[in-house]
mmCIF file of C-alpha atoms and ligand atoms in Angstrom:
data_model
loop_
_atom_site.group_PDB
_atom_site.id
_atom_site.type_symbol
_atom_site.label_atom_id
_atom_site.label_comp_id
_atom_site.label_asym_id
_atom_site.label_seq_id
_atom_site.Cartn_x
_atom_site.Cartn_y
_atom_site.Cartn_z
ATOM 1 C CA MET C 1 22.292 9.474 -9.588
ATOM 2 C CA ALA C 2 19.556 8.144 -11.840
ATOM 3 C CA TYR C 3 17.315 8.638 -8.832
ATOM 4 C CA GLN C 4 18.210 12.348 -8.609
ATOM 5 C CA LYS C 5 17.750 12.811 -12.328
ATOM 6 C CA ARG C 6 14.332 11.212 -12.327
ATOM 7 C CA ILE C 7 13.240 13.361 -9.409
ATOM 8 C CA SER C 8 14.384 16.545 -11.112
ATOM 9 C CA SER C 9 12.261 15.731 -14.143
ATOM 10 C CA HIS C 10 9.254 15.756 -11.802
ATOM 11 C CA VAL C 11 10.224 18.959 -10.020
ATOM 12 C CA PRO C 12 7.378 21.165 -11.304
ATOM 13 C CA GLN C 13 4.662 18.723 -10.219
ATOM 14 C CA LEU C 14 6.402 18.052 -6.903
ATOM 15 C CA LEU C 15 6.738 21.729 -6.102
ATOM 16 C CA LEU C 16 3.080 22.220 -6.817
ATOM 17 C CA LEU C 17 2.143 19.300 -4.608
ATOM 18 C CA ALA C 18 4.450 20.578 -1.862
ATOM 19 C CA LEU C 19 2.861 24.017 -2.114
ATOM 20 C CA VAL C 20 -0.616 22.565 -1.844
ATOM 21 C CA LEU C 21 0.517 20.671 1.240
ATOM 22 C CA ALA C 22 2.150 23.680 2.832
ATOM 23 C CA CYS C 23 -1.017 25.710 2.385
ATOM 24 C CA ALA C 24 -3.373 23.033 3.601
ATOM 25 C CA ASN C 25 -4.638 23.696 7.097
ATOM 26 C CA GLY C 26 -5.104 21.052 9.696
ATOM 27 C CA TYR C 27 -2.175 18.893 8.708
ATOM 28 C CA ASP C 28 0.271 18.401 11.541
ATOM 29 C CA LEU C 29 2.988 16.774 9.483
ATOM 30 C CA LYS C 30 5.745 18.793 7.825
ATOM 31 C CA LEU C 31 8.045 18.329 4.873
ATOM 32 C CA GLY C 32 11.635 18.223 6.099
ATOM 33 C CA PHE C 33 10.536 17.589 9.697
ATOM 34 C CA TYR C 34 13.932 16.070 10.579
ATOM 35 C CA GLN C 35 16.050 18.754 8.889
ATOM 36 C CA LYS C 36 17.488 19.976 12.198
ATOM 37 C CA THR C 37 17.210 16.884 14.384
ATOM 38 C CA CYS C 38 18.422 14.281 11.890
ATOM 39 C CA PRO C 39 19.409 15.935 8.629
ATOM 40 C CA LYS C 40 20.372 12.695 6.910
ATOM 41 C CA ALA C 41 17.206 10.811 7.925
ATOM 42 C CA GLU C 42 15.574 10.751 4.507
ATOM 43 C CA ALA C 43 18.827 9.980 2.700
ATOM 44 C CA ILE C 44 19.507 7.085 5.073
ATOM 45 C CA VAL C 45 16.078 5.552 4.490
ATOM 46 C CA GLU C 46 16.443 5.999 0.750
ATOM 47 C CA SER C 47 19.807 4.296 0.704
ATOM 48 C CA VAL C 48 18.731 1.354 2.879
ATOM 49 C CA THR C 49 15.590 0.893 0.764
ATOM 50 C CA ALA C 50 17.609 1.017 -2.457
ATOM 51 C CA ASP C 51 20.005 -1.617 -1.100
ATOM 52 C CA HIS C 52 17.106 -3.995 -0.505
ATOM 53 C CA ILE C 53 14.941 -3.254 -3.543
ATOM 54 C CA SER C 54 17.866 -3.503 -5.946
ATOM 55 C CA VAL C 55 18.339 -7.149 -4.946
ATOM 56 C CA ALA C 56 14.651 -7.929 -4.276
ATOM 57 C CA PRO C 57 12.401 -5.666 -6.370
ATOM 58 C CA SER C 58 9.369 -7.782 -5.519
ATOM 59 C CA LEU C 59 9.522 -6.344 -1.988
ATOM 60 C CA ALA C 60 8.208 -2.997 -3.231
ATOM 61 C CA ALA C 61 4.648 -4.348 -3.404
ATOM 62 C CA PRO C 62 4.354 -5.721 0.133
ATOM 63 C CA LEU C 63 6.040 -2.582 1.511
ATOM 64 C CA LEU C 64 3.496 -0.356 -0.219
ATOM 65 C CA ARG C 65 0.712 -2.583 1.076
ATOM 66 C CA MET C 66 2.207 -2.494 4.597
ATOM 67 C CA HIS C 67 1.918 1.306 4.657
ATOM 68 C CA PHE C 68 -1.726 1.024 3.525
ATOM 69 C CA HIS C 69 -2.507 -1.487 6.281
ATOM 70 C CA ASP C 70 -0.735 0.660 8.850
ATOM 71 C CA CYS C 71 -2.705 3.769 7.897
ATOM 72 C CA PHE C 72 -6.092 2.044 7.773
ATOM 73 C CA ILE C 73 -5.798 0.632 11.277
ATOM 74 C CA ARG C 74 -5.425 3.237 14.050
ATOM 75 C CA GLY C 75 -3.890 5.711 11.596
ATOM 76 C CA CYS C 76 -0.330 5.717 10.233
ATOM 77 C CA ASP C 77 1.230 5.033 13.630
ATOM 78 C CA GLY C 78 3.452 2.033 12.978
ATOM 79 C CA SER C 79 0.961 -0.310 14.671
ATOM 80 C CA ILE C 80 1.426 -2.849 11.868
ATOM 81 C CA LEU C 81 5.097 -3.158 12.858
ATOM 82 C CA LEU C 82 4.542 -4.200 16.479
ATOM 83 C CA ASP C 83 5.166 -7.842 17.326
ATOM 84 C CA SER C 84 2.744 -9.939 19.295
ATOM 85 C CA THR C 85 3.548 -10.349 22.979
ATOM 86 C CA LYS C 86 2.631 -12.941 25.608
ATOM 87 C CA ASN C 87 -0.573 -11.051 26.356
ATOM 88 C CA ASN C 88 -1.438 -9.590 22.989
ATOM 89 C CA GLN C 89 -1.903 -10.779 19.430
ATOM 90 C CA ALA C 90 -0.755 -7.846 17.284
ATOM 91 C CA GLU C 91 -2.093 -6.738 13.871
ATOM 92 C CA LYS C 92 0.706 -8.748 12.301
ATOM 93 C CA ALA C 93 -0.986 -11.896 13.573
ATOM 94 C CA GLY C 94 -4.322 -11.045 11.959
ATOM 95 C CA PRO C 95 -5.523 -13.026 8.942
ATOM 96 C CA PRO C 96 -4.633 -10.407 6.295
ATOM 97 C CA ASN C 97 -1.033 -10.424 7.537
ATOM 98 C CA LEU C 98 -0.150 -13.749 6.003
ATOM 99 C CA SER C 99 1.478 -12.335 2.923
ATOM 100 C CA LEU C 100 2.878 -9.094 4.342
ATOM 101 C CA ARG C 101 6.647 -9.126 4.205
ATOM 102 C CA GLY C 102 9.622 -6.814 4.083
ATOM 103 C CA TYR C 103 9.747 -6.015 7.804
ATOM 104 C CA GLN C 104 13.532 -6.476 7.559
ATOM 105 C CA VAL C 105 13.790 -3.351 5.391
ATOM 106 C CA ILE C 106 12.075 -1.252 8.062
ATOM 107 C CA ASP C 107 14.283 -2.772 10.754
ATOM 108 C CA ALA C 108 17.469 -2.130 8.740
ATOM 109 C CA ALA C 109 16.488 1.511 8.213
ATOM 110 C CA LYS C 110 15.682 1.862 11.914
ATOM 111 C CA THR C 111 19.046 0.407 12.923
ATOM 112 C CA ALA C 112 20.883 2.840 10.641
ATOM 113 C CA LEU C 113 18.823 5.776 11.917
ATOM 114 C CA GLU C 114 19.334 4.879 15.583
ATOM 115 C CA LYS C 115 23.065 4.932 14.903
ATOM 116 C CA ALA C 116 22.904 8.360 13.246
ATOM 117 C CA CYS C 117 20.386 10.026 15.569
ATOM 118 C CA PRO C 118 19.117 7.870 18.426
ATOM 119 C CA GLY C 119 15.488 8.186 19.442
ATOM 120 C CA VAL C 120 14.530 10.728 16.791
ATOM 121 C CA VAL C 121 12.858 9.129 13.771
ATOM 122 C CA SER C 122 9.593 7.250 14.276
ATOM 123 C CA CYS C 123 8.864 3.835 12.797
ATOM 124 C CA ALA C 124 5.649 5.207 11.300
ATOM 125 C CA ASP C 125 7.675 7.810 9.368
ATOM 126 C CA ILE C 126 10.195 5.173 8.311
ATOM 127 C CA LEU C 127 7.402 3.033 6.859
ATOM 128 C CA ALA C 128 5.905 6.009 4.992
ATOM 129 C CA LEU C 129 9.322 6.820 3.493
ATOM 130 C CA VAL C 130 10.222 3.226 2.670
ATOM 131 C CA ALA C 131 6.900 2.717 0.845
ATOM 132 C CA ARG C 132 7.539 5.833 -1.255
ATOM 133 C CA ASP C 133 11.207 5.041 -1.927
ATOM 134 C CA ALA C 134 10.469 1.408 -2.804
ATOM 135 C CA VAL C 135 7.794 2.380 -5.333
ATOM 136 C CA TYR C 136 10.056 5.027 -6.842
ATOM 137 C CA GLN C 137 12.907 2.544 -6.999
ATOM 138 C CA ILE C 138 10.863 0.324 -9.327
ATOM 139 C CA LYS C 139 10.136 3.382 -11.497
ATOM 140 C CA GLY C 140 6.787 4.174 -9.985
ATOM 141 C CA PRO C 141 5.607 7.655 -9.053
ATOM 142 C CA TYR C 142 7.379 9.862 -6.524
ATOM 143 C CA TRP C 143 5.575 11.808 -3.853
ATOM 144 C CA PRO C 144 6.677 14.171 -1.094
ATOM 145 C CA VAL C 145 6.298 12.613 2.369
ATOM 146 C CA PRO C 146 5.406 15.090 5.120
ATOM 147 C CA LEU C 147 6.921 13.775 8.354
ATOM 148 C CA GLY C 148 6.525 13.996 12.108
ATOM 149 C CA ARG C 149 4.377 10.929 12.771
ATOM 150 C CA ARG C 150 4.833 9.335 16.181
ATOM 151 C CA ASP C 151 4.517 5.671 17.024
ATOM 152 C CA GLY C 152 1.422 4.206 18.629
ATOM 153 C CA ARG C 153 1.536 1.734 21.485
ATOM 154 C CA ILE C 154 -1.444 -0.398 20.536
ATOM 155 C CA SER C 155 -1.787 -3.126 17.936
ATOM 156 C CA ILE C 156 -4.630 -5.624 17.975
ATOM 157 C CA ALA C 157 -4.926 -8.605 15.631
ATOM 158 C CA LEU C 158 -8.722 -8.493 15.454
ATOM 159 C CA GLU C 159 -8.639 -4.930 14.162
ATOM 160 C CA SER C 160 -7.007 -6.159 10.976
ATOM 161 C CA LEU C 161 -10.443 -7.516 10.075
ATOM 162 C CA THR C 162 -11.634 -3.940 9.610
ATOM 163 C CA LEU C 163 -9.417 -3.558 6.526
ATOM 164 C CA PRO C 164 -11.281 -3.425 3.222
ATOM 165 C CA ALA C 165 -11.922 -7.007 2.106
ATOM 166 C CA PRO C 166 -11.139 -8.399 -1.354
ATOM 167 C CA PHE C 167 -14.805 -9.413 -1.612
ATOM 168 C CA GLY C 168 -16.039 -5.941 -0.665
ATOM 169 C CA ASN C 169 -18.633 -4.327 -2.938
ATOM 170 C CA ILE C 170 -18.416 -0.753 -4.151
ATOM 171 C CA ASP C 171 -20.658 0.674 -1.427
ATOM 172 C CA GLN C 172 -18.637 -0.996 1.296
ATOM 173 C CA LEU C 173 -15.362 0.155 -0.219
ATOM 174 C CA LYS C 174 -16.570 3.732 -0.619
ATOM 175 C CA ALA C 175 -17.783 3.785 2.981
ATOM 176 C CA GLN C 176 -14.515 2.345 4.287
ATOM 177 C CA PHE C 177 -12.448 4.922 2.434
ATOM 178 C CA ALA C 178 -14.799 7.746 3.444
ATOM 179 C CA SER C 179 -14.419 6.731 7.091
ATOM 180 C CA LYS C 180 -10.686 7.453 6.691
ATOM 181 C CA GLY C 181 -11.299 10.805 5.054
ATOM 182 C CA LEU C 182 -10.553 9.449 1.587
ATOM 183 C CA SER C 183 -12.678 10.200 -1.454
ATOM 184 C CA VAL C 184 -14.163 8.004 -4.148
ATOM 185 C CA LYS C 185 -11.343 9.199 -6.385
ATOM 186 C CA ASP C 186 -8.777 8.143 -3.768
ATOM 187 C CA LEU C 187 -10.393 4.693 -3.770
ATOM 188 C CA VAL C 188 -10.039 4.160 -7.500
ATOM 189 C CA VAL C 189 -6.588 5.759 -7.630
ATOM 190 C CA LEU C 190 -5.114 3.852 -4.681
ATOM 191 C CA SER C 191 -6.607 0.575 -5.894
ATOM 192 C CA GLY C 192 -4.152 1.130 -8.744
ATOM 193 C CA GLY C 193 -1.522 -0.074 -6.252
ATOM 194 C CA HIS C 194 -2.619 -3.486 -7.497
ATOM 195 C CA THR C 195 -0.569 -2.865 -10.628
ATOM 196 C CA ILE C 196 2.299 -4.479 -8.722
ATOM 197 C CA GLY C 197 2.600 -7.583 -6.624
ATOM 198 C CA THR C 198 0.902 -10.857 -6.103
ATOM 199 C CA SER C 199 -1.931 -12.491 -4.224
ATOM 200 C CA LEU C 200 -2.279 -15.834 -2.537
ATOM 201 C CA CYS C 201 -4.456 -18.267 -4.481
ATOM 202 C CA SER C 202 -6.488 -18.769 -1.319
ATOM 203 C CA THR C 203 -7.671 -15.161 -1.581
ATOM 204 C CA ILE C 204 -9.410 -15.869 -4.906
ATOM 205 C CA ALA C 205 -10.327 -19.544 -4.487
ATOM 206 C CA ILE C 206 -13.978 -18.837 -3.680
ATOM 207 C CA ARG C 207 -14.273 -16.538 -6.666
ATOM 208 C CA LEU C 208 -12.915 -19.246 -8.941
ATOM 209 C CA TYR C 209 -14.447 -22.399 -7.527
ATOM 210 C CA ASN C 210 -17.405 -21.852 -5.254
ATOM 211 C CA PHE C 211 -18.743 -18.369 -5.773
ATOM 212 C CA THR C 212 -22.334 -18.930 -4.628
ATOM 213 C CA GLY C 213 -21.694 -22.214 -2.879
ATOM 214 C CA LYS C 214 -22.631 -24.262 -5.951
ATOM 215 C CA GLY C 215 -19.159 -24.961 -7.304
ATOM 216 C CA ASP C 216 -19.449 -22.001 -9.659
ATOM 217 C CA THR C 217 -17.224 -19.126 -10.791
ATOM 218 C CA ASP C 218 -17.880 -15.402 -10.348
ATOM 219 C CA PRO C 219 -19.689 -14.492 -13.586
ATOM 220 C CA THR C 220 -18.212 -10.985 -13.555
ATOM 221 C CA LEU C 221 -14.745 -12.455 -14.143
ATOM 222 C CA ASP C 222 -13.693 -12.618 -17.823
ATOM 223 C CA SER C 223 -14.493 -16.221 -18.829
ATOM 224 C CA GLU C 224 -11.422 -16.316 -21.054
ATOM 225 C CA TYR C 225 -9.252 -15.437 -18.061
ATOM 226 C CA VAL C 226 -10.736 -18.055 -15.730
ATOM 227 C CA PRO C 227 -8.874 -21.082 -17.161
ATOM 228 C CA TYR C 228 -5.563 -19.266 -16.728
ATOM 229 C CA LEU C 229 -6.311 -18.496 -13.085
ATOM 230 C CA LYS C 230 -7.552 -22.024 -12.447
ATOM 231 C CA SER C 231 -4.384 -23.469 -13.970
ATOM 232 C CA LYS C 232 -2.380 -21.422 -11.460
ATOM 233 C CA CYS C 233 -4.593 -22.025 -8.430
ATOM 234 C CA SER C 234 -6.114 -25.317 -7.359
ATOM 235 C CA PRO C 235 -9.191 -25.062 -5.092
ATOM 236 C CA THR C 236 -7.348 -25.875 -1.882
ATOM 237 C CA ASP C 237 -4.013 -24.233 -2.568
ATOM 238 C CA LYS C 238 -2.812 -22.258 0.464
ATOM 239 C CA THR C 239 0.685 -21.275 -0.647
ATOM 240 C CA THR C 240 0.865 -20.504 -4.371
ATOM 241 C CA ILE C 241 0.767 -16.873 -5.443
ATOM 242 C CA VAL C 242 -0.616 -15.320 -8.630
ATOM 243 C CA GLU C 243 0.445 -12.082 -10.259
ATOM 244 C CA MET C 244 -2.046 -9.253 -9.871
ATOM 245 C CA ASP C 245 -1.178 -7.902 -13.275
ATOM 246 C CA PRO C 246 0.187 -10.838 -15.289
ATOM 247 C CA GLY C 247 3.238 -9.997 -17.357
ATOM 248 C CA SER C 248 3.618 -6.600 -15.711
ATOM 249 C CA PHE C 249 3.344 -7.288 -11.992
ATOM 250 C CA ARG C 250 6.762 -5.791 -11.314
ATOM 251 C CA THR C 251 6.056 -2.647 -13.301
ATOM 252 C CA PHE C 252 4.184 0.260 -11.852
ATOM 253 C CA ASP C 253 1.945 1.221 -14.768
ATOM 254 C CA GLU C 254 -1.728 1.745 -15.692
ATOM 255 C CA ARG C 255 -2.193 -1.898 -16.649
ATOM 256 C CA PHE C 256 -4.302 -2.470 -13.531
ATOM 257 C CA TYR C 257 -7.009 -0.324 -15.111
ATOM 258 C CA THR C 258 -6.728 -2.116 -18.462
ATOM 259 C CA ASN C 259 -7.208 -5.401 -16.603
ATOM 260 C CA VAL C 260 -10.178 -4.191 -14.597
ATOM 261 C CA LEU C 261 -11.827 -2.878 -17.751
ATOM 262 C CA LYS C 262 -11.343 -6.300 -19.375
ATOM 263 C CA ARG C 263 -12.956 -7.811 -16.253
ATOM 264 C CA ARG C 264 -9.610 -9.278 -15.213
ATOM 265 C CA GLY C 265 -9.253 -7.541 -11.879
ATOM 266 C CA LEU C 266 -8.165 -10.253 -9.466
ATOM 267 C CA PHE C 267 -10.463 -9.343 -6.590
ATOM 268 C CA GLN C 268 -14.161 -8.546 -6.417
ATOM 269 C CA SER C 269 -13.031 -5.248 -4.873
ATOM 270 C CA ASP C 270 -11.120 -4.495 -8.100
ATOM 271 C CA ALA C 271 -14.045 -5.539 -10.298
ATOM 272 C CA ALA C 272 -16.343 -3.411 -8.125
ATOM 273 C CA LEU C 273 -14.664 -0.294 -9.508
ATOM 274 C CA LEU C 274 -16.841 -0.788 -12.590
ATOM 275 C CA ASP C 275 -20.026 -0.540 -10.480
ATOM 276 C CA ASP C 276 -19.884 3.186 -9.775
ATOM 277 C CA LYS C 277 -20.086 6.024 -12.290
ATOM 278 C CA GLU C 278 -17.094 7.950 -11.000
ATOM 279 C CA THR C 279 -14.776 5.003 -10.424
ATOM 280 C CA SER C 280 -15.653 3.310 -13.714
ATOM 281 C CA ALA C 281 -15.076 6.573 -15.588
ATOM 282 C CA TYR C 282 -11.624 6.762 -14.017
ATOM 283 C CA VAL C 283 -10.842 3.132 -14.897
ATOM 284 C CA LYS C 284 -11.781 3.793 -18.508
ATOM 285 C CA LEU C 285 -9.879 7.049 -18.694
ATOM 286 C CA GLN C 286 -6.637 5.527 -17.416
ATOM 287 C CA ALA C 287 -6.990 2.393 -19.530
ATOM 288 C CA GLN C 288 -7.660 4.373 -22.687
ATOM 289 C CA SER C 289 -5.175 7.206 -22.135
ATOM 290 C CA HIS C 290 -2.309 4.909 -21.087
ATOM 291 C CA GLY C 291 -2.444 6.234 -17.562
ATOM 292 C CA SER C 292 -2.264 9.894 -18.508
ATOM 293 C CA THR C 293 -2.735 11.165 -14.951
ATOM 294 C CA PHE C 294 -2.266 7.990 -12.920
ATOM 295 C CA PHE C 295 1.165 8.836 -11.485
ATOM 296 C CA GLU C 296 0.187 12.354 -10.385
ATOM 297 C CA ASP C 297 -3.096 11.109 -8.966
ATOM 298 C CA PHE C 298 -1.402 8.264 -7.137
ATOM 299 C CA ALA C 299 1.149 10.653 -5.625
ATOM 300 C CA GLU C 300 -1.594 12.955 -4.409
ATOM 301 C CA SER C 301 -3.713 10.171 -2.903
ATOM 302 C CA MET C 302 -0.693 8.575 -1.200
ATOM 303 C CA VAL C 303 0.059 11.875 0.532
ATOM 304 C CA LYS C 304 -3.532 11.933 1.781
ATOM 305 C CA MET C 305 -3.451 8.302 2.857
ATOM 306 C CA GLY C 306 -0.195 8.953 4.719
ATOM 307 C CA GLN C 307 -1.919 11.542 6.927
ATOM 308 C CA ILE C 308 -4.729 9.316 8.217
ATOM 309 C CA GLY C 309 -5.065 9.492 12.006
ATOM 310 C CA VAL C 310 -1.436 10.386 12.633
ATOM 311 C CA LEU C 311 -0.085 10.901 16.139
ATOM 312 C CA THR C 312 1.982 14.086 16.429
ATOM 313 C CA GLY C 313 3.466 16.429 19.040
ATOM 314 C CA SER C 314 3.859 14.537 22.275
ATOM 315 C CA ALA C 315 1.343 11.776 21.499
ATOM 316 C CA GLY C 316 2.675 8.238 21.284
ATOM 317 C CA GLU C 317 6.426 7.709 21.308
ATOM 318 C CA ILE C 318 9.490 7.230 19.130
ATOM 319 C CA ARG C 319 10.066 3.504 19.344
ATOM 320 C CA LYS C 320 13.637 2.258 19.740
ATOM 321 C CA HIS C 321 12.786 -0.996 17.943
ATOM 322 C CA CYS C 322 9.936 -1.011 15.472
ATOM 323 C CA GLY C 323 8.585 -4.319 16.754
ATOM 324 C CA LEU C 324 8.432 -3.243 20.413
ATOM 325 C CA ASN C 325 6.951 -0.493 22.545
ATOM 326 C CA ASN C 326 9.658 1.278 24.547
ATOM 327 C CA TYR C 327 8.263 0.220 27.907
ATOM 328 C CA SER C 328 6.803 -3.151 27.113
HETATM 329 C C1 HEM A 401 -9.452 -0.980 -1.980
HETATM 330 C C2 HEM A 401 -9.309 -1.884 -1.050
HETATM 331 C C3 HEM A 401 -8.249 -2.939 -1.073
HETATM 332 C C4 HEM A 401 -8.434 -4.265 -0.928
HETATM 333 C C5 HEM A 401 -9.759 -4.961 -0.698
HETATM 334 C C6 HEM A 401 -7.143 -4.895 -1.053
HETATM 335 C C7 HEM A 401 -6.919 -6.252 -0.933
HETATM 336 C C8 HEM A 401 -5.733 -6.872 -1.195
HETATM 337 C C9 HEM A 401 -5.505 -8.289 -1.108
HETATM 338 C C10 HEM A 401 -6.541 -9.308 -0.679
HETATM 339 C C11 HEM A 401 -4.232 -8.530 -1.503
HETATM 340 C C12 HEM A 401 -3.552 -9.876 -1.678
HETATM 341 C C13 HEM A 401 -3.161 -10.482 -0.396
HETATM 342 C C14 HEM A 401 -2.689 -11.883 -0.636
HETATM 343 O O1 HEM A 401 -3.517 -12.770 -0.769
HETATM 344 O O2 HEM A 401 -1.466 -12.088 -0.745
HETATM 345 C C15 HEM A 401 -3.645 -7.271 -1.818
HETATM 346 C C16 HEM A 401 -2.365 -7.111 -2.263
HETATM 347 C C17 HEM A 401 -1.784 -5.901 -2.491
HETATM 348 N N1 HEM A 401 -2.355 -4.677 -2.225
HETATM 349 FE FE1 HEM A 401 -4.285 -4.306 -1.827
HETATM 350 N N2 HEM A 401 -6.204 -3.955 -1.273
HETATM 351 C C18 HEM A 401 -6.818 -2.734 -1.287
HETATM 352 C C19 HEM A 401 -6.205 -1.510 -1.413
HETATM 353 C C20 HEM A 401 -4.862 -1.335 -1.573
HETATM 354 C C21 HEM A 401 -4.184 -0.071 -1.492
HETATM 355 C C22 HEM A 401 -4.851 1.251 -1.139
HETATM 356 C C23 HEM A 401 -2.871 -0.317 -1.756
HETATM 357 C C24 HEM A 401 -1.730 0.648 -1.784
HETATM 358 C C25 HEM A 401 -1.829 1.864 -2.235
HETATM 359 C C26 HEM A 401 -2.735 -1.736 -2.010
HETATM 360 C C27 HEM A 401 -1.570 -2.357 -2.377
HETATM 361 C C28 HEM A 401 -1.435 -3.721 -2.536
HETATM 362 C C29 HEM A 401 -0.231 -4.350 -3.063
HETATM 363 C C30 HEM A 401 0.995 -3.628 -3.576
HETATM 364 C C31 HEM A 401 -0.456 -5.719 -3.024
HETATM 365 C C32 HEM A 401 0.522 -6.824 -3.441
HETATM 366 C C33 HEM A 401 1.299 -7.275 -2.239
HETATM 367 C C34 HEM A 401 2.368 -8.322 -2.520
HETATM 368 O O3 HEM A 401 2.827 -8.481 -3.659
HETATM 369 O O4 HEM A 401 2.761 -9.007 -1.549
HETATM 370 N N3 HEM A 401 -3.955 -2.331 -1.857
HETATM 371 N N4 HEM A 401 -4.555 -6.283 -1.625
HETATM 372 C C1 NAG A 402 -19.020 -24.710 -1.586
HETATM 373 O O1 NAG A 402 -19.851 -23.928 -0.752
HETATM 374 C C2 NAG A 402 -20.879 -24.647 -0.118
HETATM 375 C C3 NAG A 402 -21.767 -23.677 0.614
HETATM 376 O O2 NAG A 402 -21.034 -22.796 1.390
HETATM 377 C C4 NAG A 402 -20.277 -25.716 0.787
HETATM 378 O O3 NAG A 402 -21.295 -26.457 1.422
HETATM 379 C C5 NAG A 402 -19.379 -26.618 -0.037
HETATM 380 O O4 NAG A 402 -18.722 -27.536 0.805
HETATM 381 C C6 NAG A 402 -18.342 -25.794 -0.800
HETATM 382 N N1 NAG A 402 -17.593 -26.660 -1.681
HETATM 383 C C7 NAG A 402 -16.271 -26.738 -1.654
HETATM 384 C C8 NAG A 402 -15.639 -27.667 -2.641
HETATM 385 O O5 NAG A 402 -15.589 -26.090 -0.879
HETATM 386 C C1 NAG A 403 4.058 -13.638 10.969
HETATM 387 C C2 NAG A 403 2.746 -13.819 11.642
HETATM 388 O O1 NAG A 403 2.457 -13.202 12.647
HETATM 389 N N1 NAG A 403 1.906 -14.665 11.070
HETATM 390 C C3 NAG A 403 0.567 -14.932 11.567
HETATM 391 C C4 NAG A 403 -0.471 -14.410 10.621
HETATM 392 O O2 NAG A 403 -1.775 -14.737 11.051
HETATM 393 C C5 NAG A 403 -2.022 -16.098 11.199
HETATM 394 C C6 NAG A 403 -3.459 -16.298 11.669
HETATM 395 O O3 NAG A 403 -4.309 -15.414 11.131
HETATM 396 C C7 NAG A 403 -1.051 -16.695 12.239
HETATM 397 O O4 NAG A 403 -1.263 -18.096 12.336
HETATM 398 C C8 NAG A 403 0.384 -16.412 11.784
HETATM 399 O O5 NAG A 403 1.278 -16.860 12.765
#
């Protein structure tokens, strides 16, 4: 109920966004794609996601990140969901996978959907919906999800190394986003996803303890913040996690930008947002205006991200199990 009420308060913006989508040429996905073939599809995913997020709200972050990883490798085709096989190490087995979790939510939604309408709803669409519903469930922004993605058959561990790296500089990040058809604005807006969730200490160890190989700390990191991070993360720690946005890591808000502006972004890739005129202007604007346009911007950029390299029509397949190709 609360869910419905919160959506209706966003109706004007959502209608506008939906209109923009409907008018945009070249997009093969459609809002309400399953209306005839599986009318309850979106409601089923929403309900399964709510069941999980209500008991484990911290799953929203890795589920959002999972959708990002899926879209950046081979397009949003569910390739991140495929399991490794005897002859193939899948994306899941790549180094950035270590902290991805929440696959059980996707599988639970798939099981419910296969019961309601077998062979109809793709795993790639399920992931796109779950990411949206999970973020909305923790009171983040809501965005319309055009559907009709089909599932890819290929997933290669090594390709996960092409994801943007936490030590990427601004030029690298801009180029990586541009190669997916995403703008500089999309980069700074979507980086705001780091307002929720956690990171492994090992991801920031070099930045804290051996930045240039001389036992030093990244000088761009707020020196008053360094002792806090060091107290959480020892140099060799492989398992501890730190909050991306301390004190507010479960809340989807503009605090990411406040942190970055204070030079407390956890990754070099977050700090790098201060190294470009457009991205740093956006960081400042959101930090100083308490995120005046962050939710709308995030919604818009997520819709764009969700369209990267999608398979539609008769390409790919509708997997029966999200971890397996149908004929593997
Ligand atoms: C701009 C390039 C990006 C880089 C370099 C990057 C890098 C990372 C890294 C290294 C982690 C922590 C992994 C770990 O050690 O546990 C992480 C976590 C996360 N990322 Fe990103 N990311 C980027 C963009 C995005 C985007 C576009 C989104 C979604 C819109 C996103 C959402 C998240 C979330 C929610 C987490 C927390 C996951 C959790 O709590 O388990 N990131 N990211
Ligand atoms: C720091 O980096 C240097 C150069 O890469 C390396 O030789 C040294 O072993 C590292 N120190 C630690 C404590 O990892
Ligand atoms: C769950 C899973 O597949 N984990 C793998 C993540 O990647 C590392 C190596 O990069 C593997 O050792 C894990 O088994």
